[in-house]
Structures are given as C-alpha cells and as structure tokens.
Coordinates of C-alpha atoms in Angstrom, one line a residue:
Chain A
X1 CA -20.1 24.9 -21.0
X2 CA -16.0 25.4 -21.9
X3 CA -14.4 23.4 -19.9
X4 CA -11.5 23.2 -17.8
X5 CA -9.6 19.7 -16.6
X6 CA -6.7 20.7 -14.1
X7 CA -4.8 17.3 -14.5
X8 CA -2.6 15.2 -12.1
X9 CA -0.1 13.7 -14.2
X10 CA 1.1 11.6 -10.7
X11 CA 4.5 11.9 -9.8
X12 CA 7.1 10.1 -12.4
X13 CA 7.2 10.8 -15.9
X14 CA 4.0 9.4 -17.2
X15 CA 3.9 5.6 -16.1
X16 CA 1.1 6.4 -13.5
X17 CA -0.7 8.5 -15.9
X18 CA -4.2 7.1 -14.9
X19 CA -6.6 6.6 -17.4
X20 CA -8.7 8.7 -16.4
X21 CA -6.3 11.5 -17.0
X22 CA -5.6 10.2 -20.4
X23 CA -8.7 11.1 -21.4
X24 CA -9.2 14.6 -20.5
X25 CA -6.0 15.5 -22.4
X26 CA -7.3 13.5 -25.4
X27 CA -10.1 15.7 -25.1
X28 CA -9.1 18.6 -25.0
X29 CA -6.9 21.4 -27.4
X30 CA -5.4 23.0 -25.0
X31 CA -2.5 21.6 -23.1
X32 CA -1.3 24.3 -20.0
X33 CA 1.2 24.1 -17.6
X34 CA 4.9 24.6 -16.3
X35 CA 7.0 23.9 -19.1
X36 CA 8.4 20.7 -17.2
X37 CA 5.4 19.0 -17.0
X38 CA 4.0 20.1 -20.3
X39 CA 7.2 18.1 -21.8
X40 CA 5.9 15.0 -20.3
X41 CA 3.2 15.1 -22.2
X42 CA 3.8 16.5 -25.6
X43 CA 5.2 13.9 -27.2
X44 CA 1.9 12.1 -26.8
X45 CA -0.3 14.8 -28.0
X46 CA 1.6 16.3 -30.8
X47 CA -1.4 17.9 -32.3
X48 CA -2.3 19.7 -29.5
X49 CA -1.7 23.1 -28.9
X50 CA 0.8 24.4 -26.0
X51 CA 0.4 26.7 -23.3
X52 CA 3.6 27.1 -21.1
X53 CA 5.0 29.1 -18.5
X54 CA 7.9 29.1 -16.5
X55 CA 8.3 28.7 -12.6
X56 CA 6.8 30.5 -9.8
X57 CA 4.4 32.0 -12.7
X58 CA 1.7 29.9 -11.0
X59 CA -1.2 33.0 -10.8
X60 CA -0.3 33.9 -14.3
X61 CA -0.6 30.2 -15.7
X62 CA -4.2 29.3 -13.9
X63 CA -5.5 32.7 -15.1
X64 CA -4.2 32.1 -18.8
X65 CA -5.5 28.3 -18.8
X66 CA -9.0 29.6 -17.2
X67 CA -8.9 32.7 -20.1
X68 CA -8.5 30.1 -23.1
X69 CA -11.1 27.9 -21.9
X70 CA -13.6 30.8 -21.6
X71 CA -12.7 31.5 -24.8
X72 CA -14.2 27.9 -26.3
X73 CA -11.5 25.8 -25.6
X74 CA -11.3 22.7 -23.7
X75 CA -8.0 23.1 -22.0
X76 CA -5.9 21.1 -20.0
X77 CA -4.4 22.3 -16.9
X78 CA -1.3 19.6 -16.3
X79 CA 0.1 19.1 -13.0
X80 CA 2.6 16.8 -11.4
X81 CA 1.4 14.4 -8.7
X82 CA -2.1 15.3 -7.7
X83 CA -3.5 18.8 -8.7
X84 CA -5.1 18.8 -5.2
X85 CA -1.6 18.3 -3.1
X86 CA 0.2 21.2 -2.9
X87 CA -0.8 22.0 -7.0
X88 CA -3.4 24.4 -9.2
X89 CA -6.3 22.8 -8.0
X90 CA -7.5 25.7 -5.6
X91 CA -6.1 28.4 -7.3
X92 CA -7.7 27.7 -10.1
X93 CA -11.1 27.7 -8.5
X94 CA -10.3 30.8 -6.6
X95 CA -9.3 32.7 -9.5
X96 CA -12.1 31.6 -11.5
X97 CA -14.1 33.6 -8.8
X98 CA -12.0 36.2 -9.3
X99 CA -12.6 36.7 -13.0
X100 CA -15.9 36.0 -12.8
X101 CA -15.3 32.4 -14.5
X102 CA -17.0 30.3 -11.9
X103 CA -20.2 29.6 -13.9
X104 CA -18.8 30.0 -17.1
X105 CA -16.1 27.5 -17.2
X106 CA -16.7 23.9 -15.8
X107 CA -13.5 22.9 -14.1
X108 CA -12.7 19.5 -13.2
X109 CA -10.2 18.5 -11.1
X110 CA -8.4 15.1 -12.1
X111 CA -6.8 13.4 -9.3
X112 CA -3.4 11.9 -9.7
X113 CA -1.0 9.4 -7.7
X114 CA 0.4 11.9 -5.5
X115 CA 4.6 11.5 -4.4
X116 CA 3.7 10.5 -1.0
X117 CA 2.3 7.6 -2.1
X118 CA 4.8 6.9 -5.0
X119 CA 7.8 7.7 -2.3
X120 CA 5.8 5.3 0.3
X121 CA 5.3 2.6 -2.2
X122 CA 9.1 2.8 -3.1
X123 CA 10.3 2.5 0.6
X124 CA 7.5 -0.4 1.1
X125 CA 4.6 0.7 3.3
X126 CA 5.3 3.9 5.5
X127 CA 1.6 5.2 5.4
X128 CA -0.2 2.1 6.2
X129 CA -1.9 4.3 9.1
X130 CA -3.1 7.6 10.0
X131 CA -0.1 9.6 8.8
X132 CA 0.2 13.8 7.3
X133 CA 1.8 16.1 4.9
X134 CA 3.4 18.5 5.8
X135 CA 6.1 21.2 3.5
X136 CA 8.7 22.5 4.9
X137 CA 8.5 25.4 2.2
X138 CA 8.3 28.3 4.3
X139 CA 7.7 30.5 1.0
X140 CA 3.8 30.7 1.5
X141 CA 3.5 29.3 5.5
X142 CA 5.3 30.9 8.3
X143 CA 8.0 28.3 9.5
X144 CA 5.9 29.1 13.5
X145 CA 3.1 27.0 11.7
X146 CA 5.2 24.1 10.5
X147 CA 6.9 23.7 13.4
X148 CA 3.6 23.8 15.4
X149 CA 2.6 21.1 13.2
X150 CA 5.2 19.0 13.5
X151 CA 5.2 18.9 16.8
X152 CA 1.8 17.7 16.8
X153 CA 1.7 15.0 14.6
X154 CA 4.1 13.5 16.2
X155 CA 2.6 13.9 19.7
X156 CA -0.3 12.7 18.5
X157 CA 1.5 9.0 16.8
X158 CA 0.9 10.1 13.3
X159 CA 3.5 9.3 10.2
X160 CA 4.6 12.6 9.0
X161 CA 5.5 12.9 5.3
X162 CA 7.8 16.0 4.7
X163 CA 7.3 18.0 1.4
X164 CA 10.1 20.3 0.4
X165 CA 12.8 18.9 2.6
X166 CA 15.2 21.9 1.3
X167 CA 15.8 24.2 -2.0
X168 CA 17.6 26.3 -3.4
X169 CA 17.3 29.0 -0.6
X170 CA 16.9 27.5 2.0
X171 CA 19.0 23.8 2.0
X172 CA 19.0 23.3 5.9
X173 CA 14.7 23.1 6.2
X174 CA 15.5 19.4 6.6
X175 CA 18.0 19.4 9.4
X176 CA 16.0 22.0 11.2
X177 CA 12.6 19.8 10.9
X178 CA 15.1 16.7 12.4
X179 CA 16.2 18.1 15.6
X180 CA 12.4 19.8 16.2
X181 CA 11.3 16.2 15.9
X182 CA 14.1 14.6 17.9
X183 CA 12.7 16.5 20.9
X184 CA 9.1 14.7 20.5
X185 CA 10.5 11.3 19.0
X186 CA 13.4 8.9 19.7
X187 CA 16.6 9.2 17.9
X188 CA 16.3 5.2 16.4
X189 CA 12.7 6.0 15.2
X190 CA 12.4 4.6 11.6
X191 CA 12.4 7.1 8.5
X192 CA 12.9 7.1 5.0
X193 CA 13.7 9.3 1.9
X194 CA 12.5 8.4 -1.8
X195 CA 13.9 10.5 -4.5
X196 CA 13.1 11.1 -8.4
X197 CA 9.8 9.0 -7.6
X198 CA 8.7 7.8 -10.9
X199 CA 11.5 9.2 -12.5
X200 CA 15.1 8.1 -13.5
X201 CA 17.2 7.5 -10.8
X202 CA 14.5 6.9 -8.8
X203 CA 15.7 5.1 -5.3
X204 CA 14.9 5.2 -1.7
X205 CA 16.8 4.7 1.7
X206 CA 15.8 3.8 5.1
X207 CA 17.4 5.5 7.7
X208 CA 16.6 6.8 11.4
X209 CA 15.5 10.3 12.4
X210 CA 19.3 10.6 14.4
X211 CA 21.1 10.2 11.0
X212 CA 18.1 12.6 8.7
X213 CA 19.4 16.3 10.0
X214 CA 22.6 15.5 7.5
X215 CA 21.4 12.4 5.2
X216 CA 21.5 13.9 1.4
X217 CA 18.2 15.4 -0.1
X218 CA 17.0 17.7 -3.0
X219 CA 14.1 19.3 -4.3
X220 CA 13.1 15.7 -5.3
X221 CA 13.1 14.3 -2.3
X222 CA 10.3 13.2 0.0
X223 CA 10.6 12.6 3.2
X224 CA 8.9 10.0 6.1
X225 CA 9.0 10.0 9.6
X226 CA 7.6 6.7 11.2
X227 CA 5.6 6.5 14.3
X228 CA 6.0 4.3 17.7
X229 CA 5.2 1.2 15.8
X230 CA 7.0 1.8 12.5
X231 CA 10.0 -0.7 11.6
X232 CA 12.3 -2.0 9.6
X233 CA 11.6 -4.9 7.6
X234 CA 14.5 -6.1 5.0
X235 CA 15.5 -2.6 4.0
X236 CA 12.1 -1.6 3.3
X237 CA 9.7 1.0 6.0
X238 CA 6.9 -0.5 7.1
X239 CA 4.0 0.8 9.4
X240 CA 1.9 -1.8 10.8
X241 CA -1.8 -1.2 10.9
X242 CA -2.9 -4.3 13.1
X243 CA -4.0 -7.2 10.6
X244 CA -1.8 -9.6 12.1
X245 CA -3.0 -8.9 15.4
X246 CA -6.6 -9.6 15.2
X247 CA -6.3 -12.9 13.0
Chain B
X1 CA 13.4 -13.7 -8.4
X2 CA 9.3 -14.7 -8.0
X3 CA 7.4 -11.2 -8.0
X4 CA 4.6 -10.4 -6.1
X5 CA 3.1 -6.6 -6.8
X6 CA 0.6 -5.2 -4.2
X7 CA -1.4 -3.3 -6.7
X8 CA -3.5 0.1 -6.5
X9 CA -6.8 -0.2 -8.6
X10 CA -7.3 3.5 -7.1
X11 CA -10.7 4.5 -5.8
X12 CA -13.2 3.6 -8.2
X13 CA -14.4 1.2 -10.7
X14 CA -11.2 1.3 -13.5
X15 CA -10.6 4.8 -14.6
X16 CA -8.3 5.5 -11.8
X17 CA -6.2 3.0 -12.9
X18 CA -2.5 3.7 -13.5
X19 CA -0.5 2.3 -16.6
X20 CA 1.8 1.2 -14.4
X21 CA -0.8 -0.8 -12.6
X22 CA -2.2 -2.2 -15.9
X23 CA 0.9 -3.3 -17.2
X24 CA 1.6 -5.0 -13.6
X25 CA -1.5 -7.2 -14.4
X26 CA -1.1 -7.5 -17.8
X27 CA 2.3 -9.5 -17.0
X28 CA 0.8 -11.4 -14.0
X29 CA -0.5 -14.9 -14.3
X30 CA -2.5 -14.8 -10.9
X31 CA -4.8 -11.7 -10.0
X32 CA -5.4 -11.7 -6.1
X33 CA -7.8 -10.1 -3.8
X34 CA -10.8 -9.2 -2.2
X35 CA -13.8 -10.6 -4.3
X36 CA -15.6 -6.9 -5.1
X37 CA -11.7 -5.3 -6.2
X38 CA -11.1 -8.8 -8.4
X39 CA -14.3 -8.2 -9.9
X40 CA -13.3 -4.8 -11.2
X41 CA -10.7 -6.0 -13.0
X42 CA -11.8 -9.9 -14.2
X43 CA -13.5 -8.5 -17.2
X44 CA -10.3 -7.1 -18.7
X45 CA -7.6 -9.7 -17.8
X46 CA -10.1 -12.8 -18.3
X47 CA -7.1 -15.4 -19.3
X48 CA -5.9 -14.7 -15.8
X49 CA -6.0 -17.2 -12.6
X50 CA -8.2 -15.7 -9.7
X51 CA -7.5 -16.3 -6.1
X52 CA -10.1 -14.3 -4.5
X53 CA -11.2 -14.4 -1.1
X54 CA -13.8 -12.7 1.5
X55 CA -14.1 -9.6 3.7
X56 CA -12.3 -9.9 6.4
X57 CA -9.4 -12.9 5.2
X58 CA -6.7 -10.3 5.3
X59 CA -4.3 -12.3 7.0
X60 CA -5.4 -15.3 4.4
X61 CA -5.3 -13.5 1.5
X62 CA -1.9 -11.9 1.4
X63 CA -0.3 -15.8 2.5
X64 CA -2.0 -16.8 -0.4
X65 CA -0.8 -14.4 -2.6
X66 CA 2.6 -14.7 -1.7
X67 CA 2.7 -19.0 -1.5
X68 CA 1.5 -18.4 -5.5
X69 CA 4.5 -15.8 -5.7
X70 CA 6.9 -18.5 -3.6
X71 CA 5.6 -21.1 -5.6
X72 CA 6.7 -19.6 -9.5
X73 CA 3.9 -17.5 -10.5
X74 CA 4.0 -13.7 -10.6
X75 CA 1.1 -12.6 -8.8
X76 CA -0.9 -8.6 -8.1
X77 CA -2.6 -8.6 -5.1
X78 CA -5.4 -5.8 -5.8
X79 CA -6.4 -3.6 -3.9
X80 CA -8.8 -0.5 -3.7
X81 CA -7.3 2.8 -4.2
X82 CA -3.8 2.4 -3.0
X83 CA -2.1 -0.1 -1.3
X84 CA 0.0 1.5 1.2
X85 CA -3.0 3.5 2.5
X86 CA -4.8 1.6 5.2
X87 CA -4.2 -1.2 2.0
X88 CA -2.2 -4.3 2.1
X89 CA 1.1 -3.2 1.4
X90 CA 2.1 -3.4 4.8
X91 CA 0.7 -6.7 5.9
X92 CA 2.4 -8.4 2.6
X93 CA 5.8 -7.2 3.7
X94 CA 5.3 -8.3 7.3
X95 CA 3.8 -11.3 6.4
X96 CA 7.0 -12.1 3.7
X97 CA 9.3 -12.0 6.8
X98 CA 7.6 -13.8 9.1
X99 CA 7.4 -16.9 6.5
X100 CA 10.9 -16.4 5.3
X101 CA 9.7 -15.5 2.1
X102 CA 11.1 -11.9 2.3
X103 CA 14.4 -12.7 -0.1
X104 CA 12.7 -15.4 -2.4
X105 CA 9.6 -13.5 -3.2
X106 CA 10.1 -9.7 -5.3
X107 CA 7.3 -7.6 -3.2
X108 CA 7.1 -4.4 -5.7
X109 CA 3.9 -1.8 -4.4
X110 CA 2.3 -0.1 -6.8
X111 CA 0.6 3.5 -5.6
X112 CA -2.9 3.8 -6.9
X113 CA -4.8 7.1 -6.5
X114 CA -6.2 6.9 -3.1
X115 CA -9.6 8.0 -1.8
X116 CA -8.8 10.8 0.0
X117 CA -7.3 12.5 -3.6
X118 CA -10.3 11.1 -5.4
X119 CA -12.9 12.4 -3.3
X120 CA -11.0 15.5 -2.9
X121 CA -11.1 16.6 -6.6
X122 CA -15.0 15.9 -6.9
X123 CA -15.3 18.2 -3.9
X124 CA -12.8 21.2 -5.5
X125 CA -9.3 22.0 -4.0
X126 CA -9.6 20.8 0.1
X127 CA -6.5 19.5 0.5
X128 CA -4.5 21.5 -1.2
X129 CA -2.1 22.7 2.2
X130 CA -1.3 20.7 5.1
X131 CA -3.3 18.1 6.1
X132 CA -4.1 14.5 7.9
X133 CA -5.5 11.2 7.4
X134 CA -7.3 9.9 9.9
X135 CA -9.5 6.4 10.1
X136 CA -12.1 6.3 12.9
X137 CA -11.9 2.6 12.4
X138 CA -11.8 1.6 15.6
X139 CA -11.1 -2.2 14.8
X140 CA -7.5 -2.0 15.2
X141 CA -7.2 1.7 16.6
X142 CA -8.3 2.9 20.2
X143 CA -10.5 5.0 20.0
X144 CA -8.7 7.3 22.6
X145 CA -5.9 7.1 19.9
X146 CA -8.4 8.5 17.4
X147 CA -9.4 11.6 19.3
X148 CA -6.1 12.6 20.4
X149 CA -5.0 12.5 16.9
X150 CA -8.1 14.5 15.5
X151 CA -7.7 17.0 18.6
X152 CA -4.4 17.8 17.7
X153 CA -4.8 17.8 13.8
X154 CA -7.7 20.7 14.6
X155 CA -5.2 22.1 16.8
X156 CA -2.2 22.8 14.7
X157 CA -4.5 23.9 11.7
X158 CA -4.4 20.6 9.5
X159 CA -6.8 20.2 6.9
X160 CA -8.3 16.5 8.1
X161 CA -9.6 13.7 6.1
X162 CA -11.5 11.4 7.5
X163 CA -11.7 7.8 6.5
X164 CA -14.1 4.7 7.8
X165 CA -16.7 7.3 9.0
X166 CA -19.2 4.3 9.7
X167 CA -19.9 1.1 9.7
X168 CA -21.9 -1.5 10.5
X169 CA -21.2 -2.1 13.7
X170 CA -20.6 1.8 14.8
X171 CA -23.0 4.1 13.0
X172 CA -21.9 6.9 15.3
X173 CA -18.3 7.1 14.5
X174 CA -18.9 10.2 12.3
X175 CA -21.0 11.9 15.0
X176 CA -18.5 11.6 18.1
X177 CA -15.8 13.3 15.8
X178 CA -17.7 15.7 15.0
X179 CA -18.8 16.7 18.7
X180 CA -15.0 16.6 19.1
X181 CA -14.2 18.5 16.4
X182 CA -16.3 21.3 17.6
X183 CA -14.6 21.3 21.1
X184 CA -11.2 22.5 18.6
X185 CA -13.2 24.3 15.6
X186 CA -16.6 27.1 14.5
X187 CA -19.5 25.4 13.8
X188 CA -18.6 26.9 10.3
X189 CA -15.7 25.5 9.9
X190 CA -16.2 24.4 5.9
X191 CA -16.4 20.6 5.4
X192 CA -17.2 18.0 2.6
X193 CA -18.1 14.3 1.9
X194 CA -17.9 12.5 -1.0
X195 CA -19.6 9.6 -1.6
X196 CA -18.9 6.6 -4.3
X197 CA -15.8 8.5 -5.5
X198 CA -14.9 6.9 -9.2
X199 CA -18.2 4.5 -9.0
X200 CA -21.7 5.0 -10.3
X201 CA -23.9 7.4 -8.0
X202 CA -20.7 9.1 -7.0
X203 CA -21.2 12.9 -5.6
X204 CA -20.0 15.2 -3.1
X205 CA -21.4 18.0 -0.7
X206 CA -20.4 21.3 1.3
X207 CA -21.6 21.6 4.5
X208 CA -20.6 22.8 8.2
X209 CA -19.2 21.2 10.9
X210 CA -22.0 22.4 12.9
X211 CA -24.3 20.0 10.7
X212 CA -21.6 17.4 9.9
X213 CA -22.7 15.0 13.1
X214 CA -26.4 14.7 11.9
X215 CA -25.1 14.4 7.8
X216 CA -25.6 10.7 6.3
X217 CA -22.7 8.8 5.5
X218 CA -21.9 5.5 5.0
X219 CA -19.1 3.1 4.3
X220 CA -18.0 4.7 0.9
X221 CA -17.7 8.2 2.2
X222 CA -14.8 9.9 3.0
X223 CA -15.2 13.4 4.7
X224 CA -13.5 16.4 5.0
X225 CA -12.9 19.2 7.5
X226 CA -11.3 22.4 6.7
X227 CA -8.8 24.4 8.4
X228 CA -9.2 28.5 9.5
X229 CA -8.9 29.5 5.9
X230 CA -11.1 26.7 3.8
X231 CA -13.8 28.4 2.1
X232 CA -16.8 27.5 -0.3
X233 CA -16.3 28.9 -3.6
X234 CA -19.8 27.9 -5.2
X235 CA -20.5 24.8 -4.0
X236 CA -17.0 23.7 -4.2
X237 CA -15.0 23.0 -1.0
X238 CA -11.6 25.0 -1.4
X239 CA -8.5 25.6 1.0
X240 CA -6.1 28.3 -0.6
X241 CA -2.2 27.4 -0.6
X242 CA -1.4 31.4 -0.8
X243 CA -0.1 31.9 -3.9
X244 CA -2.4 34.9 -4.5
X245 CA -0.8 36.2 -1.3
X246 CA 2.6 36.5 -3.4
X247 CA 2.3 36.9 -7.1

C-alpha cells in the first residue's frame, strides 16, 4: 500500500532528529512540508524530490502530500516538533477520510521530541509531574476555552506549558494568560521561558509569574508555569516529583 | 567543568533515539542507569563503563552518577523516554544542590521522545489540541490529588493521558479513573491505549470510556481519553485541531 510518514523533525534544527525519523525520509521520494521545515532537511536528502508550501496553507499541504502518495509515492510529510502536538498528524487522517484515502494510503505517524520537552530540558526539569499544554493561539479555539483551561490546571496543581505566548496579531496573549493565572496562583510562583529550542540562540530564563505579563517573548518562545512545589534550583526550574521523600 | 547529561533513550528499544542523545553517549566514559534502559544501549557503546543499578535505587542511582561526574568522568544517566517526564531530570538537579555538587558538576538534560508522543502516533492524531499528563501513581501522589486533577482536566475539555495505569501493587488504578471519568464524560467519549510503544509486540486500540475500566492494561500502557470532539477515523483515535474549520 503507498504510504504516507507524517514526520516529527523535534524541535531544533535536526540534532534531535531521532532515528527513527531518519529512516522514513530515507525511504521515501517525496519530502512535503512548510518550506521552513523542508529546508532543514534538504540538504540531507538532495536527491529527493520537494513538496513545499508556504504558511497557514496547512489543508492544502496534507491534501497535496496524501494526493502524491496515492499516486505511488512514498512521501514524507515533515513537521517540526512532534506531528501529534499541535502539527499535521490529525489532519492528515481526517482528510484522508475526506478524499476517500483512508484505505488506500497507509499513514504513519512518526513521533518527534516535542518543544515542551526541549524548552523543559533547557530550563532543567519543569515537567517532572503531571503538567499540560495549552496555546494561547486563539486562531482555531475561542480565548473563553483557554481561559477556562487555565484556570483549571492551575486549580487542579498541574504545570502548565503555554504554546503560542504571542504573534504577530495578537503580542499581548502572554500578559493576558499572566494576570488570569495571578488570580489562581501566587505572584512568586516559579516560571520559565525557553526560546529558539534547538535552534541558534537558543537560551532560557527563570522568572516568576509577577514579572511574565511583560518579560520578552516571540513566536519562539515556550512558556512554563510551575505548580505549588516547583522551585528554583541554581538558575535552573525544577518540579519535584517525590524521589527524595520516599528514600 | 565535569558534565553529567540526564539522557532520553525515548520510549522504546533504540529507534527513538535522538542524535543528540547518541552523540551525548558516544562522548561519555560512564553510561548510568536502570539495569533494563542500560541494556538498551550496552550493545552499541560496549567500550563504555556501566554503573547500573535496580528498580527502585532512584535516590542511589543519580548520587552515583553524579560522584562519577564530581569525580572526572563525563557521565549519561539514561533514562526511558525522556528525562524530565516523570524521569530523573529533576531528582539529579535536586540531588546536585543538596551535595554541593550543583557548580562543580555540568548537569545538561537531554529530551527524548516521551511515551505519551510515542503511543500517541501508533494510536493516530489524539493529542493533537490541548491536553494533560496525568500519572495515577499513587507512590508519591495522593490519590485525592489524582482525581482532582483528572476531574478538572475532563472538565475544561483537555485531551488526558494517562500514565502508570497499573501496577503491581494497585491493579485497579485504571478502573477508579475510569468510574471518575464517567462522573465528567459519555460513555462514548473516544479513548486509546497503547501498549509496548517502540518495543516488540507493541500495538494500540480504540475503545470507549464506557469499556475503558474493564480493558487490560498493564505497566507499559499508556491510555488515552478524548475530549468532546475526538473521533475514530478507522480504527485510528483522532482529535481535530480545526484547521478544516478555517481554510
């Protein structure tokens, strides 16, 4: 059967390419993807041939990818991060419904190191318990439903990780997000930002939810909110999960 | 400065790995760990010095890992899937401060793919909007903790991942969630485990929350519950972000 590998690329500019990974684009003839992530990846696989597409063309690039496959190749569908977080994955599956694809293309989904991970393992160890994603891109949720959420997880004690702290339209999502949570949490709770994961310029910054309404962050950026037990530890974030207590 | 990396071996038996990761053993002297995630990684690093230790020696193993780091070597602590969830990250940093080691020892965490990403892609597309991780480990977590955080997840629509389903000890874990669960959610709500994600005999299955408390799991699952707007696409478990909504 043709066969389709949507591809988490994880979150930097190839180093935690996983092997896995490596191999579906060695496989196949097709690489297909937003042009960004695509140039991660073609110098690698010159002989391959490319299927781009610019931003927000995300309908337009799954259907493409899911067309040439049907079509006999074994294509590559390349995402940053994880394909599954906030990337093709679904769509893909969804649309290849749609078109009638679902038994006539086998798509695999290749799980990749996603940036709330790569951001937590830059700050030190944020997630170390139960913790959530949640974006604050209010382009496909209404902003009712992320504050709802927020609110919740941090009732609840869990470590929030905050996709899309801000773009282009909409810089203050950030800021907004901060003083919601400064109603449920206290202002010295521990939080961090890690930026360009993987990338160059890649850094991260501890800080406390009373200073993240104005700290600096971009489309790059991604964001963690400790819980009650979170702390500082040398300039690193760290979430303790209880080891210590039971030895 | 001595360097100790806390590395991700993600969540199966190599594939996963990252070539960051491989390159932070490939310039280690020492590999570290729990004796199964050591043995994953023997076979390909077999110059190597092992310091492996049992179930349980948390607290032991990290001191160890970092009195080789103190002592000159450069060390990677391995761990399953990645380190900074429900991993060792945390414990390594907490553990550096409290034996002064936390400016003579380089701790440097390495994000692996972890097992909620893994098991996600062999499902479909789950996870693909907001969602939580939750471990019904109750070891070092009350279980009152543990159902007000999956009461509210439900709640504020988060997709919910559910690691440590059982165990030795507590067979039921998976049950009693999913009794609670159905005080929040339909018995249709759409749900998936996966089993052995990356390892021989891996697989995964769709199924209801109605039928979730009677389904067998065991220590390698990992288990999903979908929000109001996860569906089954043949056989696959998927959560749409929206993007058909738009284009």
């Amino acid at each position: 059967m043709p066969k389709l590998y949507v591809v988490g690329l994880g979150p930097g500019a190839g180093a935690d390419l996983t092997q896995r990974a490596r191999a579906a684009l060695e496989e196949s003839q097709v690489i297909a993807g937003y042009t960004t992530y695509v140039d991660l990846v073609r110098g690698a696989f010159p002989e391959k041939e490319l299927l781009v597409s610019g931003m927000r063309g995300e309908v337009q690039r799954c259907r493409a990818a899911l067309e040439r496959a049907a079509g006999g190749a074994t294509v590559a569908l390349v995402c940053s991060g994880d394909p599954g977080v906030y990337g093709m994955a679904g769509l893909v599956l969804e649309l290849a419904q749609d078109m009638g694809l679902i038994d006539a293309v086998d798509v695999e989904v290749i799980a990749g190191v996603t940036a709330a991970t790569g951001g937590a393992a830059l700050l030190g160890a944020p997630l170390m318990h139960d913790f959530c994603l949640v974006s604050l891109s209010d382009l496909l949720t209404p902003w009712d439903a992320i504050e709802t959420r927020l609110r919740a997880a941090a009732r609840a004690g869990f470590i929030i990780c905050l996709y899309n702290p801000c773009s282009h339209g909409r810089p203050d999502h950030l800021a907004h997000a901060a003083q919601i949570l400064l109603e449920e949490l206290p202002p010295t709770c521990v939080c961090g930002i890690a930026h360009n994961v993987g990338r160059p310029g890649e850094g991260a910054r501890v800080l406390t939810l009373g200073e993240l309404a104005d700290a600096p962050a971009d489309m790059t950026s991604v964001v963690y909110v400790g819980n009650a037990t979170t702390r500082e530890i040398a300039g690193r974030m760290v979430t303790p999960r209880g080891y210590q207590v039971r030895s």
